[in-house]
XYZ file of C-alpha atoms in Angstrom:
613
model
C 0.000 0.000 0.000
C 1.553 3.188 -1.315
C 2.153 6.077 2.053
C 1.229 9.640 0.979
C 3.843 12.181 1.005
C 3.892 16.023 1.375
C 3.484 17.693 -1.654
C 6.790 18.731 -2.161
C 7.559 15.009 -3.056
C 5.286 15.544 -5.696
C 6.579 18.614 -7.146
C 10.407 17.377 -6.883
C 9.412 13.885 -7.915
C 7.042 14.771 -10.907
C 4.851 11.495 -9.225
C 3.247 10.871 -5.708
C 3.521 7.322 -5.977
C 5.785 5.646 -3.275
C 8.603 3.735 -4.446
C 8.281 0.816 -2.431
C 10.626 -1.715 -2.593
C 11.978 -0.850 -5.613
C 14.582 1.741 -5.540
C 18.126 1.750 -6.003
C 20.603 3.141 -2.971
C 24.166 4.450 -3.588
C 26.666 5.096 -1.099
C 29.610 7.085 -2.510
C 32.920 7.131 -0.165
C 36.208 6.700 -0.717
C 38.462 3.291 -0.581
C 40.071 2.598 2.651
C 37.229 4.039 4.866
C 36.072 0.987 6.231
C 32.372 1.526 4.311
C 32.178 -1.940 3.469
C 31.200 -3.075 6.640
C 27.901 -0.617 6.735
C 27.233 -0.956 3.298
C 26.762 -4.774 4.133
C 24.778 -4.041 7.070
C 22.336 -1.938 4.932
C 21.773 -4.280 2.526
C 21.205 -7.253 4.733
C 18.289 -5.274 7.155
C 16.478 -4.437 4.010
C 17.065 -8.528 2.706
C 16.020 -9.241 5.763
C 12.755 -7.627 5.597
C 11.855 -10.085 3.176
C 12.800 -7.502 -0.187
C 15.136 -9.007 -3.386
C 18.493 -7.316 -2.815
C 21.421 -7.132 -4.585
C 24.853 -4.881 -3.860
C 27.298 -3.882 -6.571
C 31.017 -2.469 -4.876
C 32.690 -0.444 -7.633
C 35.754 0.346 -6.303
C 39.203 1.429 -7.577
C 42.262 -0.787 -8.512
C 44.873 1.855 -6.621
C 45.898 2.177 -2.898
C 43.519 3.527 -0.082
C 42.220 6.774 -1.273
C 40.748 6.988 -4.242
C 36.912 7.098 -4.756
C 34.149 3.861 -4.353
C 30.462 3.353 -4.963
C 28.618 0.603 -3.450
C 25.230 0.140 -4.506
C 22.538 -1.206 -3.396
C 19.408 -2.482 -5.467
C 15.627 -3.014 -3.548
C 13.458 -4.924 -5.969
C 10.126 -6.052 -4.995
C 10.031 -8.047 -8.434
C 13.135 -10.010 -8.135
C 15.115 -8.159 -10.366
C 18.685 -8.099 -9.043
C 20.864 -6.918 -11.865
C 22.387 -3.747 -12.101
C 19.974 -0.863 -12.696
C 21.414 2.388 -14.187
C 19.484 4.945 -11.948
C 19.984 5.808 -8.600
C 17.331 7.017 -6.337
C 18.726 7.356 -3.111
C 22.119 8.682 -2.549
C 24.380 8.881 0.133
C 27.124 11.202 -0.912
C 30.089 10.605 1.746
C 32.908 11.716 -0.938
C 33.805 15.645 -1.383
C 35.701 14.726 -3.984
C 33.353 13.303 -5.845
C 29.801 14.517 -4.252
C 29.353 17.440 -6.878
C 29.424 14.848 -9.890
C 27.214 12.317 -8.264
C 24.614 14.663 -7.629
C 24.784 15.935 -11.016
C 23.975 12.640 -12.213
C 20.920 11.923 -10.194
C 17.867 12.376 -11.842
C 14.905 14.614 -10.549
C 13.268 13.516 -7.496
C 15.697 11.693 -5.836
C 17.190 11.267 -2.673
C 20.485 12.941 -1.122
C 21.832 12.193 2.131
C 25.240 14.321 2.222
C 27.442 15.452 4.442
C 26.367 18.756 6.031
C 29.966 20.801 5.501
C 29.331 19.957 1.893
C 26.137 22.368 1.304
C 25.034 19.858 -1.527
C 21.699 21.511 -1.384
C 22.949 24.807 -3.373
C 23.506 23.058 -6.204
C 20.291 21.988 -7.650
C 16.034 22.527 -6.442
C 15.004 19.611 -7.976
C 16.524 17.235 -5.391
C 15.819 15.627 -2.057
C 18.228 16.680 0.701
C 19.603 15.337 3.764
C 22.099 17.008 5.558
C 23.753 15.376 8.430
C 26.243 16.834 10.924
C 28.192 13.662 10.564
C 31.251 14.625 12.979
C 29.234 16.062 14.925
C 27.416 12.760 15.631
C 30.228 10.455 15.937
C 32.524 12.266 18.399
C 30.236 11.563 21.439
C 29.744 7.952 20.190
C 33.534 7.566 19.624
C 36.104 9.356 21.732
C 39.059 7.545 20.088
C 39.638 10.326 16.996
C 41.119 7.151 15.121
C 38.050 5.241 14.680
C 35.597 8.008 14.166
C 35.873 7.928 10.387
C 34.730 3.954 10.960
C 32.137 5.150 13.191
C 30.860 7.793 10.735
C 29.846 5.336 8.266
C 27.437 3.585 10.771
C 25.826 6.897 11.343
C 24.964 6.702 7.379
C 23.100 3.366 8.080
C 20.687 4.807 11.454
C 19.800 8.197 9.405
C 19.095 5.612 6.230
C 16.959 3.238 8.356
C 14.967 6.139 9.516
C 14.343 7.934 5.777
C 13.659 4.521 4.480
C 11.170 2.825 7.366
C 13.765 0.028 7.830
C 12.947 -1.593 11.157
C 15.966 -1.568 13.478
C 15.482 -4.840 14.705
C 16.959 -6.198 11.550
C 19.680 -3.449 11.207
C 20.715 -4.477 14.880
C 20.535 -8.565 13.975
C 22.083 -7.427 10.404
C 25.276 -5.504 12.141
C 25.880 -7.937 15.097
C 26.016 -11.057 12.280
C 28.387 -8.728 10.446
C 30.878 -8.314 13.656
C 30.581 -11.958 14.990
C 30.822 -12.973 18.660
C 34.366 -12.548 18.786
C 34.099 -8.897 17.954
C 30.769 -7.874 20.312
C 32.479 -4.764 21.564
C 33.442 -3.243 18.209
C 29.684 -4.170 17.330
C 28.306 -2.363 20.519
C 30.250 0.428 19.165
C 28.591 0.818 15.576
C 25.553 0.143 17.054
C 25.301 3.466 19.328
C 26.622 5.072 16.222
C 23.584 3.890 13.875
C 21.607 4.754 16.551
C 23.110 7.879 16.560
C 22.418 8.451 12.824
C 18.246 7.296 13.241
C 17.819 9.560 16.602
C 19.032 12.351 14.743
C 16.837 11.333 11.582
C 14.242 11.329 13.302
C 14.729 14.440 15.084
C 15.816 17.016 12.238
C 15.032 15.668 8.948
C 11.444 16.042 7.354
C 11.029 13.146 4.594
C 10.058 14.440 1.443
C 11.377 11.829 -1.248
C 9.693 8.534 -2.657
C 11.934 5.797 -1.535
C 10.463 2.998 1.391
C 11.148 -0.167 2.478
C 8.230 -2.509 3.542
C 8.118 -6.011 4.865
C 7.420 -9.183 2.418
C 8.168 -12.321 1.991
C 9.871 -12.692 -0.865
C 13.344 -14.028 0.558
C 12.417 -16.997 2.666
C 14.968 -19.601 2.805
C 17.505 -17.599 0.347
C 21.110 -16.755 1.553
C 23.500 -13.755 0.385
C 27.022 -15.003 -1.293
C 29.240 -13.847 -3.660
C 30.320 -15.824 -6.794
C 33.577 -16.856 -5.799
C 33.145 -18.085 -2.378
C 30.166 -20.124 -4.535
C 33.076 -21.583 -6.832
C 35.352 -22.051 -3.224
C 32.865 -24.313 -1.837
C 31.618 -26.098 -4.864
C 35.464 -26.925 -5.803
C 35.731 -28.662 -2.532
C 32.103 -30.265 -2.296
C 33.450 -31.638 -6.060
C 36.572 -33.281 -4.260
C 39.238 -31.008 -5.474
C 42.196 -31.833 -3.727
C 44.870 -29.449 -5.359
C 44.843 -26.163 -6.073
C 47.254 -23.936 -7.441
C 47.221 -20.231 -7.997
C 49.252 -16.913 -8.292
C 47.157 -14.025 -6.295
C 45.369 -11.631 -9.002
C 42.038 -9.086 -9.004
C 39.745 -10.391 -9.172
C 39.812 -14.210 -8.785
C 41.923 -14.101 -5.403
C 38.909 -14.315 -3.097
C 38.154 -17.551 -4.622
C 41.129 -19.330 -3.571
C 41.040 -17.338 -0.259
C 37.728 -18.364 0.499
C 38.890 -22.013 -0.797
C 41.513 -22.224 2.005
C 39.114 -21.203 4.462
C 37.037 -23.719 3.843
C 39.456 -26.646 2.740
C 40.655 -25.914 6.652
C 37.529 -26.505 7.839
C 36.253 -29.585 6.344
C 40.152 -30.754 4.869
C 41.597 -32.189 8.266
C 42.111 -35.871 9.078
C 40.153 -36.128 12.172
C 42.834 -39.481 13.081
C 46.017 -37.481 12.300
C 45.252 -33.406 12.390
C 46.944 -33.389 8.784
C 45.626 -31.723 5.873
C 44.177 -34.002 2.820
C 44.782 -31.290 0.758
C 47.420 -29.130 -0.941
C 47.012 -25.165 -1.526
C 50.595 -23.735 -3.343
C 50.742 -20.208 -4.450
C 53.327 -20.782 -7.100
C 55.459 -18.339 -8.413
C 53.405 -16.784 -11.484
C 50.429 -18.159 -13.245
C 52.627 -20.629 -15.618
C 54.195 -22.542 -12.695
C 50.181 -22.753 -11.491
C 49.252 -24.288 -14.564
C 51.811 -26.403 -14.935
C 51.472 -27.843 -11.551
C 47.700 -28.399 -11.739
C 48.523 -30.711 -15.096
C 50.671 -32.528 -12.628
C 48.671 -32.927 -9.692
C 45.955 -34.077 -12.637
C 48.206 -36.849 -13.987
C 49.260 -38.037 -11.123
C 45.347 -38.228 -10.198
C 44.270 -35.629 -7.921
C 41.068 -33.088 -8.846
C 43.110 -29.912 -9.145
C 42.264 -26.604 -10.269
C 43.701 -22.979 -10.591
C 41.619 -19.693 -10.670
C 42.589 -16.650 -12.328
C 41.844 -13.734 -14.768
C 42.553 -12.564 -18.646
C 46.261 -11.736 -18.036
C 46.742 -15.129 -16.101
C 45.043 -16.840 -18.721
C 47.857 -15.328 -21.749
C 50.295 -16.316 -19.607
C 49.001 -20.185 -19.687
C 48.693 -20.816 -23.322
C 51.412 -22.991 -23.827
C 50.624 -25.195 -20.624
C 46.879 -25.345 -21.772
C 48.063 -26.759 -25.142
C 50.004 -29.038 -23.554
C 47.444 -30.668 -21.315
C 45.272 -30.006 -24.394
C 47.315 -32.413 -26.991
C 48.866 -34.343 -24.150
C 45.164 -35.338 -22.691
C 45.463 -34.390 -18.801
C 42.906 -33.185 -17.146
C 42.636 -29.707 -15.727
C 39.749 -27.301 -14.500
C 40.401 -23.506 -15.092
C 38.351 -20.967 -13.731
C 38.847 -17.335 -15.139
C 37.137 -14.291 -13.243
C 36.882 -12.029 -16.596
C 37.846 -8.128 -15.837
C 38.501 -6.166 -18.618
C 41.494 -6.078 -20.645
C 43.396 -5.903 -22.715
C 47.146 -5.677 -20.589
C 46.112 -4.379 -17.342
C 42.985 -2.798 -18.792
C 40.666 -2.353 -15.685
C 41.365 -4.999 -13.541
C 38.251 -3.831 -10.952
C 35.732 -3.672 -13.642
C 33.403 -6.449 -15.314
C 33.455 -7.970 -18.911
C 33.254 -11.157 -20.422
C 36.461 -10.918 -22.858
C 38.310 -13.991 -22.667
C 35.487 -15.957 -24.422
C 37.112 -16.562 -27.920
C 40.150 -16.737 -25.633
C 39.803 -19.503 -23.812
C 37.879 -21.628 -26.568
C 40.667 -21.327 -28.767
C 43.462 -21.166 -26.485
C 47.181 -21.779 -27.174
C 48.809 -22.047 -30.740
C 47.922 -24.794 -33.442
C 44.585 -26.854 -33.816
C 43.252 -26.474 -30.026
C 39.672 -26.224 -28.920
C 38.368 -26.632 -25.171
C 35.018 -26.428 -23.224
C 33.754 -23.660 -21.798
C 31.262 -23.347 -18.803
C 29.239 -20.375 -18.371
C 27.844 -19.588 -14.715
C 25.356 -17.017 -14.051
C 24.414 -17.436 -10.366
C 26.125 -18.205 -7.189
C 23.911 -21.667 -7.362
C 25.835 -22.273 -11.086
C 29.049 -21.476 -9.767
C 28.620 -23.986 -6.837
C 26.926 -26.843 -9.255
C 29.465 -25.943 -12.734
C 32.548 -26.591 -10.445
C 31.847 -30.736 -10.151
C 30.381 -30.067 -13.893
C 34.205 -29.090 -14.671
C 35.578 -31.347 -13.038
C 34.124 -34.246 -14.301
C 34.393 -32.862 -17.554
C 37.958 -32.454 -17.286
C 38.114 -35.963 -16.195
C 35.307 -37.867 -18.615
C 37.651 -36.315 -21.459
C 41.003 -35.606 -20.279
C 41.035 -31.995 -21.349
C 41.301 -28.625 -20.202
C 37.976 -27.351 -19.076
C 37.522 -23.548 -18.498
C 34.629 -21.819 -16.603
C 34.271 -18.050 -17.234
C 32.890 -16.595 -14.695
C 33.435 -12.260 -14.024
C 34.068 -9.796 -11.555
C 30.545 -9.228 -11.470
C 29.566 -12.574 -10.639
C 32.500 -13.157 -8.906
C 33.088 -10.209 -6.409
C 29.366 -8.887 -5.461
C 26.445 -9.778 -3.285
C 24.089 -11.873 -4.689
C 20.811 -13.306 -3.583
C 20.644 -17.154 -4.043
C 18.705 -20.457 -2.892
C 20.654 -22.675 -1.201
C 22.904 -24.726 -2.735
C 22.358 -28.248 -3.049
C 24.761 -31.074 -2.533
C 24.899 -33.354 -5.336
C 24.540 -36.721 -4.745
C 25.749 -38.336 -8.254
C 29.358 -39.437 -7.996
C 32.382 -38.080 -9.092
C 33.436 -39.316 -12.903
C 36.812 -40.566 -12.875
C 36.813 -41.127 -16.747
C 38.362 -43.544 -18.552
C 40.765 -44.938 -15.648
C 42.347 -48.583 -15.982
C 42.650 -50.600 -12.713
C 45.058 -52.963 -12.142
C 42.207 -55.698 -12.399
C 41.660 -54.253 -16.098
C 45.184 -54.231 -16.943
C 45.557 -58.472 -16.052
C 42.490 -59.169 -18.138
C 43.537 -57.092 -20.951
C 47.153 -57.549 -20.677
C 48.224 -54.051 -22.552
C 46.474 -50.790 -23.924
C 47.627 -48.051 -26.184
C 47.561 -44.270 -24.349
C 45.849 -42.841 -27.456
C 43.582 -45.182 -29.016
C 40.104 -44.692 -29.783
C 38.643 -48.275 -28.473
C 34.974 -46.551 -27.191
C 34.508 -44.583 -30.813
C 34.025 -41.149 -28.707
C 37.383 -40.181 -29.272
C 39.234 -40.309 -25.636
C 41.755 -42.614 -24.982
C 42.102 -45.134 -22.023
C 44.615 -44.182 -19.200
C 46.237 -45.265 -16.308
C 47.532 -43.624 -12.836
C 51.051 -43.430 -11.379
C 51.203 -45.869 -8.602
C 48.974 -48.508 -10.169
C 50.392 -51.826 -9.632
C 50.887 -53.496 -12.924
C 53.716 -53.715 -15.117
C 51.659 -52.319 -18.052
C 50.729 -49.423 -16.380
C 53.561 -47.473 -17.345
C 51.936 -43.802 -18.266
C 53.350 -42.210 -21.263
C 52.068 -38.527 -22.008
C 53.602 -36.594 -24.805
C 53.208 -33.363 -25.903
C 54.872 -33.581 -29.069
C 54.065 -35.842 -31.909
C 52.777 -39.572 -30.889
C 50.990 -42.269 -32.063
C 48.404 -44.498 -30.292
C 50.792 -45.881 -28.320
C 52.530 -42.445 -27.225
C 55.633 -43.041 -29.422
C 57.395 -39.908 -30.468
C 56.360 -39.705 -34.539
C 56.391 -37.465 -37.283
C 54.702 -39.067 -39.949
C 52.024 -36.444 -41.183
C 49.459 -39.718 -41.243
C 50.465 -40.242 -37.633
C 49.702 -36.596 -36.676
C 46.278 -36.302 -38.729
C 44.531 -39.331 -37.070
C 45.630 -37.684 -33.754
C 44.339 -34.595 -34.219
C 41.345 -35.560 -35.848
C 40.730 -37.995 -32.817
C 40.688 -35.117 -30.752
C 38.264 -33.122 -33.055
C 35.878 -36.217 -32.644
C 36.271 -36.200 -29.141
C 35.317 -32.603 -29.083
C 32.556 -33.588 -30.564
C 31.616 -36.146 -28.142
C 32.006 -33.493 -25.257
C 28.917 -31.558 -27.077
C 26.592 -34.350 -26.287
C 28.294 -34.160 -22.502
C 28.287 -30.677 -22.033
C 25.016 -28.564 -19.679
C 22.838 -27.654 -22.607
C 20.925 -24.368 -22.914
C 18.176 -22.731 -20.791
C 15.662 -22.261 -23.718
C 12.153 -19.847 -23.254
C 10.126 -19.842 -26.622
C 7.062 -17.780 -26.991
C 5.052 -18.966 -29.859
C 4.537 -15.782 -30.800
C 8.099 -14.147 -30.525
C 9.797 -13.418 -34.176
C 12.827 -11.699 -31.978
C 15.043 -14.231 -29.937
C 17.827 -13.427 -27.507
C 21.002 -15.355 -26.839
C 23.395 -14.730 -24.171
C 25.178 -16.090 -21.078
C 26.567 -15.733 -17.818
C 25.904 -12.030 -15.899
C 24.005 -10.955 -19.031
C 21.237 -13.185 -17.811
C 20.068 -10.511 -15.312
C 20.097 -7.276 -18.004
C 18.421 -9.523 -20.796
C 15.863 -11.205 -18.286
C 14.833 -7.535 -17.290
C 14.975 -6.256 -20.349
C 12.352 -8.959 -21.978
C 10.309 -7.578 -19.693
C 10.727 -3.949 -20.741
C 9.924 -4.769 -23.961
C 6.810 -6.719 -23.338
C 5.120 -4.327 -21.048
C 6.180 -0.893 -22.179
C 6.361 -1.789 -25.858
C 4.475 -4.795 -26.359
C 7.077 -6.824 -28.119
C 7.204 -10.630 -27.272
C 11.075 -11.914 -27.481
C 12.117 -15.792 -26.789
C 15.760 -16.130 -24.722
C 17.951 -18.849 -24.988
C 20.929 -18.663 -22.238
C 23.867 -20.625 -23.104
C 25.560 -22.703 -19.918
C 28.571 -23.845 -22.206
C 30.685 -24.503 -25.233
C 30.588 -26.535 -27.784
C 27.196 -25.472 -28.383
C 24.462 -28.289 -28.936
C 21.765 -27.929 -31.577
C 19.262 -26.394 -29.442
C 21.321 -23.026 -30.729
C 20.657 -24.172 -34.089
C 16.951 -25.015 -33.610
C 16.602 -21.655 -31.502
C 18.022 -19.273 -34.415
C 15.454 -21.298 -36.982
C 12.477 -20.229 -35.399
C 13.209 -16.439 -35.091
C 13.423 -13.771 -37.556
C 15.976 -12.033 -35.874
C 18.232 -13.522 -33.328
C 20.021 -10.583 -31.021
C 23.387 -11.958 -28.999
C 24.244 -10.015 -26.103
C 28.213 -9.596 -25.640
C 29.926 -7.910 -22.864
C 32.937 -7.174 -25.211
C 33.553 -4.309 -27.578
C 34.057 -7.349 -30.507
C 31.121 -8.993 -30.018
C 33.198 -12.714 -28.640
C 29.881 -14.747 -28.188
C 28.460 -14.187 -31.499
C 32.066 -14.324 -33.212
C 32.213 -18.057 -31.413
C 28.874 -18.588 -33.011
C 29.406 -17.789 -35.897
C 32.544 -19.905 -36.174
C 30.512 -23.215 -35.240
C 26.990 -22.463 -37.198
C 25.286 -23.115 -40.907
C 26.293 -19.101 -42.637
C 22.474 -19.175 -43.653
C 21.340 -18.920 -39.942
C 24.285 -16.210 -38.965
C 22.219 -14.158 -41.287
C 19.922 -13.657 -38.547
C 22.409 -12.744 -35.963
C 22.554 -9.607 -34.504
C 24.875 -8.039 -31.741
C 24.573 -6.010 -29.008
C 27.111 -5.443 -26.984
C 28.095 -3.723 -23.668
C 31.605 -3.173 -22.637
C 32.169 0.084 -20.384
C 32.980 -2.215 -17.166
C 30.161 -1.671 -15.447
C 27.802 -4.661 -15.306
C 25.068 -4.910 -17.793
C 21.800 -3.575 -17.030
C 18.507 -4.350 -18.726
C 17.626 -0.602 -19.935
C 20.896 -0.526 -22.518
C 19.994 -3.753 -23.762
C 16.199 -2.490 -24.226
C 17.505 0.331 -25.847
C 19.395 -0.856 -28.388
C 17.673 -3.421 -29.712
C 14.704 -1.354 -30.195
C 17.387 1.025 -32.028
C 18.326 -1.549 -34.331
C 14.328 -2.685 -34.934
C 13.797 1.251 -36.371
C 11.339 1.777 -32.940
């Protein structure tokens, strides 16, 4: 039920109607200011309140210092991706304030810092000014920690302009803090109380912006991408992992450790059943993953686009020698350093075609934290079924910010082990070749160090071999090998997740994307239908090779629109590469590459552009 407002709102606003529930909140500050921990707190009360939340830290790739938005989006429909527009600001940065109130639109809100006298710049704005030193010096005697402090104050005056109930702020700030840390929580606690008594006290709402109570987050948690991947990698009985530290794919193996610590330890002896090596530089990662792999552990590595150029040759290796490995790449954009704390999805020709010479490998798209949690066993048994490289592109986006999620759940299907001889195998059969194509699906039978059987010596090559891993030449030699591993490709097609397909009947405009575009594209469906009546179908691929639901998909539609977060439109250039020319002549592209996450308003706007609308 919509709450009346004064008139003013109206005026300022252009439109009495309450925004409830749907609003976007963004808190500018700078990096190093210890925001992070209110920013969380805010976002949790409202999630807690039973209101679809999701928060988006953009924040700088330099030292302590330099300018960071977190922002926080309220949706009462379940939309969680980014959303261009922000309705509530809390401006925190003089450096920055003057721009980020230019940028609002009318109507919205501005809770600044008093000294800053944000409310002479524009009259079509609502303001909030807040003493904020003022406040926390009484709450906080110890000058050090005020600036901490301050940031709590931000969260009370918030929770009073928005009706958040304090309840859930307290329960949000003391899960936040932990019961090691109860006095540091006490303290932020009389601060945010600080911030609503003074609210409440001195500040007349006038803007549009309100939280309400529902029910629309029952049983869902809050994680971030990568500590998804950390705790599916372990769940899928990774043992090994290897990694050089690099925005923004660190937190995954971070998180990994924490957990591997946890739930890793040989209750008999105290010792790890694990192994976590930071090697020297992605290379030495790589390579020792392919080791740990042929030796017949589950290993893995996690980095970004530069560590990813720096494992070509390794890749080809395990690629041509047929070891096993699981990849995961948190995109940022590139190219060379580029931006390495902004989003894209640029390494997807990248790592499909990676290293020199003939060399294709799968490719696993997650768009969730549940996806990033299922995808990692996916990978590995992938990896394993075909004794091949297996990358999952995942991005910052995904991988760095607060999503909403349903649990995970815990697969119960067993790990695949592949094509593994035992020694049992090797008496009744009395030999094998390394290479040979017995099955007709391309991968080879192998064995693993250690197995007890004098025919179980392991021969891997990398450079030319036969069935039998001799070293050749002989062109013959090298054109049955590679085309084995072409058909084995092709095997891996049938293997890999297939696509999440909505048709409408009456829809003569498709979609095709993947990953983080699901949330801009899902949105922006929606845009289309209700404020322009156009139907559109979607087809979200989860990996690559594609199957021929693609094909099928692109048939049935007019005009098929792929939506690339790359300036050279990857996706479609990968589709193009593996489809029928007469059905890439109804491919379009839209892309989005500035590094900010896609939102569904771009894509709406485009591809009405491109339709002459």
């Amino acid at each position: 039920m919509s709450v009346p407002l004064p008139a003013e709102a109206a005026q300022l606003g252009g439109d009495n109607a309450t925004l409830i529930n749907d609003f976007t909140i963004q808190v500018a500050t700078v990096n190093g200011s210890g925001s992070q921990t209110a920013n969380t707190v805010l976002m949790r009360s409202i999630f807690q309140m039973g209101v679809p939340v999701s928060g988006k830290n953009l924040f700088p790739s330099n030292i302590a210092g330099l300018p960071t938005w977190f922002t926080i989006r309220a949706s009462r429909h379940g939309y969680i991706g980014r959303k261009k527009e922000i309705d509530f600001l809390i401006a925190m940065n003089p450096e920055t304030a003057q721009e980020d109130v230019s940028d609002l639109a009318p109507g919205s809100a501005v809770v600044y810092d008093e000294p800053l006298k944000l409310n002479a710049r524009r009259d079509d704005l609502h303001f909030y000014p807040v003493p904020f030193d003022k406040l926390a010096a009484p709450v906080c005697p110890e000058a050090k920690l005020r600036k901490l402090v301050r940031n709590m104050i931000y969260d009370g005056v918030a929770a009073h302009l928005l009706a958040i109930d304090l309840d859930e702020m307290k329960k949000a700030l003391f899960r936040q803090f932990g019961p090691r840390k109860q006095k540091a929580a006490e303290l932020n606690w009389n601060a945010v109380l600080a911030g609503h008594d003074y609210a409440g006290a001195n500040l007349t709402k006038t803007d549009r912006c309100r939280v309400e109570r529902m029910n629309a987050t029952a049983g869902k948690i809050i994680i971030d991408g990568n500590a998804a991947c950390a705790l599916g990698a372990m769940f899928a009985g990774v043992t090994v992992v290897t990694w050089y530290p690099i925005t923004p794919s660190s937190s995954l193996v971070e998180a990994l450790i924490n957990y591997m610590k946890r739930c890793r330890i040989d209750p008999a002896t105290g010792k790890a059943t694990y192994a976590v090596v930071q090697a020297e530089d992605e290379l030495a990662a790589i390579g020792m993953v392919i080791g740990a792999s042929w030796a017949g552990a589950r290993a893995m590595t996690a980095t970004s686009g530069p560590g990813i150029s720096l494992m070509a040759e390794f890749i080809g290796l395990a690629y041509y020698a047929e070891v096993p490995a699981v990849i995961w790449d948190v995109q940022r954009v590139g190219p060379s350093t580029g931006l390495p704390t902004r989003t894209q999805q640029c390494d997807i020709l990248k790592n499909a075609l990676l290293s020199h010479g003939d060399t294709r490998h799968p490719v696993l798209f997650p768009s969730s934290p549940e996806e990033c949690f299922g995808m990692a066993q996916t990978a590995c048994d992938l990896a394993e079924d075909f004794q091949t490289p297996v990358f999952v592109n995942s991005d910052l986006d995904l991988g760095m910010n607060n999503w909403m999620s349903e649990p995970f759940e815990y697969s119960e299907a067993p790990q695949h082990r592949g094509k593994v001889l035992t020694k049992e195998d090797l008496e009744r059969l009395g030999s094998f070749a390394r290479y040979a194509d017995v099955d007709g699906d391309g991968v080879g039978w192998r064995t693993l160090p250690g197995t007890a059987h004098q025919a179980a010596a392991y021969f891997t090559r990398g450079s030319g071999h036969n069935a039998k891993a001799a070293y050749t030449e002989k062109p013959a030699d090298y054109v049955a090998n590679v085309d084995r591993l072409l058909h084995k490709f092709e095997s891996i097609r049938a293997a890999a997740p297939p696509p999440v397909v909505d048709v409408d009947e009456k829809a003569r405009i498709g979609i095709v994307y993947c990953g983080t575009s699901k949330y801009g594209c899902e949105e922006s469906r929606d845009q289309l239908r209700s404020e322009y009546g156009i139907e559109t179908s979607s087809l979200r691929l989860l990996a690559y090779p594609f199957n021929r639901d693609l094909e099928e998909f692109i048939a049935r539609h007019d005009r098929v629109y792929v939506v690339d977060q790359n300036r050279d439109a990857q996706l479609l250039a990968l589709m193009r590469l593996d489809l029928d020319p007469r059905l890439c002549a109804r491919l379009r592209s839209i892309r989005h590459y500035g590094g900010l996450p896609l939102d569904a308003r771009s894509v709406t706007d485009e591809l009405l552009r491109q339709e002459a609308l």
